[in-house]
Tab-separated table of C-alpha atoms in Angstrom:
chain	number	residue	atom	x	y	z
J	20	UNK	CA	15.668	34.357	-10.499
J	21	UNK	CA	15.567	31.219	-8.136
J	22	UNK	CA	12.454	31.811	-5.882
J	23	UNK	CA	12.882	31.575	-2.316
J	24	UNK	CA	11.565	28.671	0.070
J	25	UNK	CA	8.272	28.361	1.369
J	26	UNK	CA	8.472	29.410	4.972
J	27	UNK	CA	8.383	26.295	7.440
J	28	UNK	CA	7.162	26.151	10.991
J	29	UNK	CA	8.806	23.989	13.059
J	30	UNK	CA	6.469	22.553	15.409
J	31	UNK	CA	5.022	21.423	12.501
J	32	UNK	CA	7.450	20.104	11.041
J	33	UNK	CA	8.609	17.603	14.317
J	34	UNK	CA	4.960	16.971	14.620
J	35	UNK	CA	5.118	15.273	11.292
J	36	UNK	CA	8.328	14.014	11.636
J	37	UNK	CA	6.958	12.066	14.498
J	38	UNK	CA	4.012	10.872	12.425
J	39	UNK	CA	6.205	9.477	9.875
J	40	UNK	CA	8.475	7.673	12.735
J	41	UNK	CA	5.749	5.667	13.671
J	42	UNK	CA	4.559	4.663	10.941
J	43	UNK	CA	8.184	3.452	9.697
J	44	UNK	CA	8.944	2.089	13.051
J	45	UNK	CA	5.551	-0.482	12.606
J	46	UNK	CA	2.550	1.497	13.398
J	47	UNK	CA	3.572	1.371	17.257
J	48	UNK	CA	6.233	2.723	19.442
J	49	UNK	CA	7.450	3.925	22.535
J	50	UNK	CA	7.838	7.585	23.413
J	51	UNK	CA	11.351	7.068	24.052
J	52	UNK	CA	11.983	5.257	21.231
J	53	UNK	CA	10.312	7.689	19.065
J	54	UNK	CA	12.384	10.666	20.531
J	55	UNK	CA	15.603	8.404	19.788
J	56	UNK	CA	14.116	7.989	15.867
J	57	UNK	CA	13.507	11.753	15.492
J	58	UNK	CA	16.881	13.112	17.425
J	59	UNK	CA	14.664	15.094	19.619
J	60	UNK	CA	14.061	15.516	23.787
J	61	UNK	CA	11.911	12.875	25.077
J	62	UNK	CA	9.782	15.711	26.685
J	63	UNK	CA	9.551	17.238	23.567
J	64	UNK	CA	7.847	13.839	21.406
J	65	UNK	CA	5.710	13.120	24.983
J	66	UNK	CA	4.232	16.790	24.341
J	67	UNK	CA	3.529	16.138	20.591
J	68	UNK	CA	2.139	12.667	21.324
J	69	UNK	CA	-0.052	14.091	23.859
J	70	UNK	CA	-1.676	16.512	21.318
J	71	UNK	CA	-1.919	14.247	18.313
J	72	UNK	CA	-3.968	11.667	21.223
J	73	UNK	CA	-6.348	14.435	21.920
J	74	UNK	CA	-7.044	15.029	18.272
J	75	UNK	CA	-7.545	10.700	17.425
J	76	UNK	CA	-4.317	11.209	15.463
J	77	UNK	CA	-2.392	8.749	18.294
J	78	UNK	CA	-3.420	6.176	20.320
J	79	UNK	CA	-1.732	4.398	23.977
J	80	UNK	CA	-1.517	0.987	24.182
J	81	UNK	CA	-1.883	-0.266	28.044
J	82	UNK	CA	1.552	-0.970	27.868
J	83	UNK	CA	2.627	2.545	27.037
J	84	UNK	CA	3.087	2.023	23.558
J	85	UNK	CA	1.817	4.898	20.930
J	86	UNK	CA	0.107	4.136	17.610
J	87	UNK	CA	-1.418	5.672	15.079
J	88	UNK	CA	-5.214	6.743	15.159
J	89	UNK	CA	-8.174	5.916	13.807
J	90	UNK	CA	-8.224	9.933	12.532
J	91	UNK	CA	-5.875	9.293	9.985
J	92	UNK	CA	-7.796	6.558	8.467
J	93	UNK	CA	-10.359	9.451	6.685
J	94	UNK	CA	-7.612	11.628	5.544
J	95	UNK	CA	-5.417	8.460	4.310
J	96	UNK	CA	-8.630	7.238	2.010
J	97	UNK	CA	-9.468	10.881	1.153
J	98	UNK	CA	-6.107	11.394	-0.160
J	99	UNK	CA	-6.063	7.467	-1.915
J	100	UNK	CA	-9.209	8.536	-3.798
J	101	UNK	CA	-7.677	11.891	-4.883
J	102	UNK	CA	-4.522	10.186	-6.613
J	103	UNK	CA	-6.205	7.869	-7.761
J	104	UNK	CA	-8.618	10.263	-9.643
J	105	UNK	CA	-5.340	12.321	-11.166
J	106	UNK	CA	-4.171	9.064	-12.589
J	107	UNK	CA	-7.936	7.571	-14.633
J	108	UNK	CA	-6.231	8.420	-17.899
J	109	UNK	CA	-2.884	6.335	-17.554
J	110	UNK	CA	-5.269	3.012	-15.987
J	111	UNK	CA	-8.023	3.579	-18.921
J	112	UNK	CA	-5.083	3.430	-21.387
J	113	UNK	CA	-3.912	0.042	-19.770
J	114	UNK	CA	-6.906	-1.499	-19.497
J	115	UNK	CA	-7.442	-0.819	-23.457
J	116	UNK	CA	-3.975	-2.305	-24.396
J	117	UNK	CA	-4.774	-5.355	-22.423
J	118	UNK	CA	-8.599	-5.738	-22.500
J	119	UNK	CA	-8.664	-6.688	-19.133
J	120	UNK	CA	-10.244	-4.734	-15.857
J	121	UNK	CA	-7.038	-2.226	-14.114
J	122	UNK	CA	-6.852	-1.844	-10.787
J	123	UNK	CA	-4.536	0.777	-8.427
J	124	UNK	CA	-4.223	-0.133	-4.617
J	125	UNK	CA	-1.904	1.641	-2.489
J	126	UNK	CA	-0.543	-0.542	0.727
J	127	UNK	CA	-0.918	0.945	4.297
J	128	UNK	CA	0.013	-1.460	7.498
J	129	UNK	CA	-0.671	-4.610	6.396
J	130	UNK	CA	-3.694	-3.829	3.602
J	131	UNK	CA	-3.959	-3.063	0.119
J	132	UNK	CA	-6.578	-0.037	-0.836
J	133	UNK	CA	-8.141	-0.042	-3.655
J	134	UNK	CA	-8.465	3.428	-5.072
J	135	UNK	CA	-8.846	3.555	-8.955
J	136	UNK	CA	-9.904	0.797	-11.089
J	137	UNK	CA	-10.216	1.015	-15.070
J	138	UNK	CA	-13.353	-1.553	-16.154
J	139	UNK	CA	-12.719	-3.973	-19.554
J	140	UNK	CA	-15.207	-3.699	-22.302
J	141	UNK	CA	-15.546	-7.356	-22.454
J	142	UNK	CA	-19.244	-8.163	-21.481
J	143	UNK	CA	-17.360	-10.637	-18.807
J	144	UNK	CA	-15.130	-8.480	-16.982
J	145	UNK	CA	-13.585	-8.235	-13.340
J	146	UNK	CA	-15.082	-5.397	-11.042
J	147	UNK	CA	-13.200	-4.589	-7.043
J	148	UNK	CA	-15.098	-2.019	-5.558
J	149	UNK	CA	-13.055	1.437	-5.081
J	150	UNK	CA	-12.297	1.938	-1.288
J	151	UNK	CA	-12.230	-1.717	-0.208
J	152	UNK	CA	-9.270	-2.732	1.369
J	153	UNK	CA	-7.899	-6.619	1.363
J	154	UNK	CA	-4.904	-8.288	3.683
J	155	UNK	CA	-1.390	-7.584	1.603
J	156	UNK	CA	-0.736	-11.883	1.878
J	157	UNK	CA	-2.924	-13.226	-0.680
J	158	UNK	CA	-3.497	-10.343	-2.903
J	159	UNK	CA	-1.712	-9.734	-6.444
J	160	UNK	CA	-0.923	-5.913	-5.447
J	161	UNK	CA	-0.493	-6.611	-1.845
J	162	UNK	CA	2.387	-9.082	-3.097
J	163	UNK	CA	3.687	-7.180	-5.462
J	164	UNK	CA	4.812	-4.678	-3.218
J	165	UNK	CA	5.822	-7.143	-0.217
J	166	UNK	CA	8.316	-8.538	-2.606
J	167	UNK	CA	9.740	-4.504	-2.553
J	168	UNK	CA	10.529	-5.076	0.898
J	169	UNK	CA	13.158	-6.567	3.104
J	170	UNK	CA	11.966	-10.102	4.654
J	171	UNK	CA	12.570	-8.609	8.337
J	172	UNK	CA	9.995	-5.824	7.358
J	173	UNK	CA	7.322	-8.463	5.475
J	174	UNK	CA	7.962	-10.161	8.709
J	175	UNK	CA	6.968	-7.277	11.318
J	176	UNK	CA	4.326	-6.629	8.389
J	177	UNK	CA	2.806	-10.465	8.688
J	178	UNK	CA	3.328	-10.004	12.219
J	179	UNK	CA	1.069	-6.942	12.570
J	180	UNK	CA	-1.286	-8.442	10.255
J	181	UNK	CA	-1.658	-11.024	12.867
J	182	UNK	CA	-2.136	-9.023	15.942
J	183	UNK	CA	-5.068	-6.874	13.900
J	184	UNK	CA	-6.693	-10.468	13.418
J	185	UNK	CA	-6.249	-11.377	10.291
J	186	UNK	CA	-5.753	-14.843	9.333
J	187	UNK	CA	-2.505	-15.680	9.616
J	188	UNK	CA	-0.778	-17.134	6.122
J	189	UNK	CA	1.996	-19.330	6.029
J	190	UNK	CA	5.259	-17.339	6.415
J	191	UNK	CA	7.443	-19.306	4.879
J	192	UNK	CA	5.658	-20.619	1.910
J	193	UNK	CA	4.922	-16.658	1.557
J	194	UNK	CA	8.655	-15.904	1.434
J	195	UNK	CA	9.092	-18.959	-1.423
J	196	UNK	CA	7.026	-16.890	-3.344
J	197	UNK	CA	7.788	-13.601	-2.436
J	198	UNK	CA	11.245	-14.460	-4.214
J	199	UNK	CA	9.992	-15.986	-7.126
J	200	UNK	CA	7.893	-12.612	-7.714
J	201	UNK	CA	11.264	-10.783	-7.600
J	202	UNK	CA	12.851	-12.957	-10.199
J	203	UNK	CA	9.907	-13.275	-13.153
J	204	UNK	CA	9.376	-9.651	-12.012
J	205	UNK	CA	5.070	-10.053	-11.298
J	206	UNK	CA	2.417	-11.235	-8.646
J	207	UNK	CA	0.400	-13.513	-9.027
J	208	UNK	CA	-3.028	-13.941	-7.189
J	209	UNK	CA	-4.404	-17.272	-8.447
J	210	UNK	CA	-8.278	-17.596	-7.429
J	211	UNK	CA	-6.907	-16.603	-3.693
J	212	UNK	CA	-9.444	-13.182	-3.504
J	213	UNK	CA	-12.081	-15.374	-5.863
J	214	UNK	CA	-12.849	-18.432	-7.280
J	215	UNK	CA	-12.123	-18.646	-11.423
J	216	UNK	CA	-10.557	-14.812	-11.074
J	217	UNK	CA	-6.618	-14.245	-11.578
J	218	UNK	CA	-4.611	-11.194	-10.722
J	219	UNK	CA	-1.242	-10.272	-11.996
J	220	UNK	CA	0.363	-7.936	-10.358
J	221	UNK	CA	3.404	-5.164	-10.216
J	222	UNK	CA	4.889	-2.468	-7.838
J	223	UNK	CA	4.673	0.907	-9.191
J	224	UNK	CA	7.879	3.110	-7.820
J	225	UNK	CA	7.660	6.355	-6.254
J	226	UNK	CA	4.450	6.800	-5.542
J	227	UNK	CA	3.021	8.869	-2.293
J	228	UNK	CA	2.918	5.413	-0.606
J	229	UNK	CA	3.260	2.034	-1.656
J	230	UNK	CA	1.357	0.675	-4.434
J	231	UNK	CA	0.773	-1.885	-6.994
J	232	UNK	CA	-1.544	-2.578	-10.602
J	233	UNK	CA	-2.971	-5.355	-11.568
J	234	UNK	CA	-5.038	-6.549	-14.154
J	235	UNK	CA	-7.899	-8.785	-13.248
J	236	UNK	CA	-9.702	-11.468	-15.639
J	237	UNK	CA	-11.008	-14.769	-15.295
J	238	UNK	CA	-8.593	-17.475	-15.336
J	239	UNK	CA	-9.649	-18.527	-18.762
J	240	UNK	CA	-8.243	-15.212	-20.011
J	241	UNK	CA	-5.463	-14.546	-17.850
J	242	UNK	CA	-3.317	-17.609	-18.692
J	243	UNK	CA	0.367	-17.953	-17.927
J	244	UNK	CA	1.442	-17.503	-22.171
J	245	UNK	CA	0.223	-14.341	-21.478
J	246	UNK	CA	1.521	-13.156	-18.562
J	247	UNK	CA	4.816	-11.650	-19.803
J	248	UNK	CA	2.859	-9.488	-22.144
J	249	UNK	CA	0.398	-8.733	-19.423
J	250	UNK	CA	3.503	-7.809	-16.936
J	251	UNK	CA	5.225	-5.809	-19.318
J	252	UNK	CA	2.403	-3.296	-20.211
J	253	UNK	CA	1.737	-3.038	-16.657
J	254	UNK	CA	5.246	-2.274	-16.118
J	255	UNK	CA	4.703	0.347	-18.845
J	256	UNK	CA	1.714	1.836	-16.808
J	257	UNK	CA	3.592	1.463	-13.306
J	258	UNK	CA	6.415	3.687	-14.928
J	259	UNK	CA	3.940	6.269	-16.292
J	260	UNK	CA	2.425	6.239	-12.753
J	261	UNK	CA	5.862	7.056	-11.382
J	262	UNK	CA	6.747	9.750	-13.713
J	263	UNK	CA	3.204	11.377	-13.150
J	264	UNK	CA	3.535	11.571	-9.492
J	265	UNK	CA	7.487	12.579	-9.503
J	266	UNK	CA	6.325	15.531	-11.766
């Protein structure tokens, strides 16, 4: 016997559906853009907006534009650290085929988050600090999963990235590479985060938001004869990832 549906509310359910509009339309919007995303009255999203403002869920630009709050940030690193807890056993696993340290980061608006990291037992091992967050440009995970993307959405991305202050990378030189990720199938970060460290890096599918593993060693280690071996049992890990968080 098929059980029935949970029971929805709907107010809820626009409220969210709002939420997720602005975050796919670029972190910012107009209200009457967002109403034209969602199919609903403009009345309707101003309402919404207005509530998720007075919670720190949504912000207002001076020129009218809405983005998302500074409230989200908690529950958005709350959650990181909680999927990246379920998934220890698949990263410890990885990091024992390769000997090398593991490391999960999930993308949000222009960063990489790291929220699960599995430490090598080699007295000489790589160590990124769980909750730090680094620019999506120079980072093995962070270009991992730009190279998922379509180059008008890396560009908005880059684009954002500037406005927030970053330092701005160069674009094109970042699409040259982006490509050749997509066709050897890995990131690479080559001493960009660290002097004498290397990250390679893959996309894992599926996930509750965007996210790539790495391993990290020093570049003595980590050298390109080893990086299809090193990209294929991360691929290995990426897919377990996938299937863990599908089931």
């Amino acid at each position: 016997m098929s059980s029935a549906s949970p029971a929805r509310v709907q107010s809820v359910d626009r409220t969210l559906d709002v939420l997720e509009a602005l975050a796919r339309m670029g972190g910012s919007a107009r209200g009457t853009d967002l109403a034209a995303e969602v199919g609903l009255p403009a009345p309707s999203v101003h309402r919404i907006l207005a509530t998720l403002m007075a919670r720190g869920y949504v912000r207002q630009f001076a020129d009218r534009r809405y983005a998302l709050g500074s409230r989200l940030v908690g529950l958005g690193t709350d959650a990181a650290e909680q999927a990246g807890f379920a998934v220890q056993p698949i990263l410890d696993r990885a990091a024992a085929a390769l000997q090398e340290t593991v490391n999960l980061a999930f993308y949000s608006h222009t960063r990489m988050t790291y929220v699960a990291q599995a430490s090598s037992s080699r007295s000489m091992r790589m160590f990124t600090e769980v909750g730090r967050q680094v620019p999506c440009f120079n980072t093995g995970v962070g270009k991992a999963v730009l190279a998922t993307m379509s180059e008008a959405k890396i560009r908005a991305a880059l684009e954002r990235s500037a406005a927030s202050g970053l330092p701005a990378p160069d674009v094109e030189g970042l699409m040259a590479e982006l490509r050749e990720c997509r066709g050897r199938g890995f990131a690479l970060d080559d001493e960009e985060q660290e002097a004498g460290v290397r990250c390679l890096a893959v996309a894992v599918p599926g996930g509750p938001a965007p996210a790539g593993i790495s391993a990290s060693a020093p570049t003595s280690r980590l050298v390109p004869s080893i990086y299809p071996r090193v990209a294929a049992q991360l691929r290995a890990a990426a897919e377990e990832l996938a299937a863990h968080w599908d089931g």
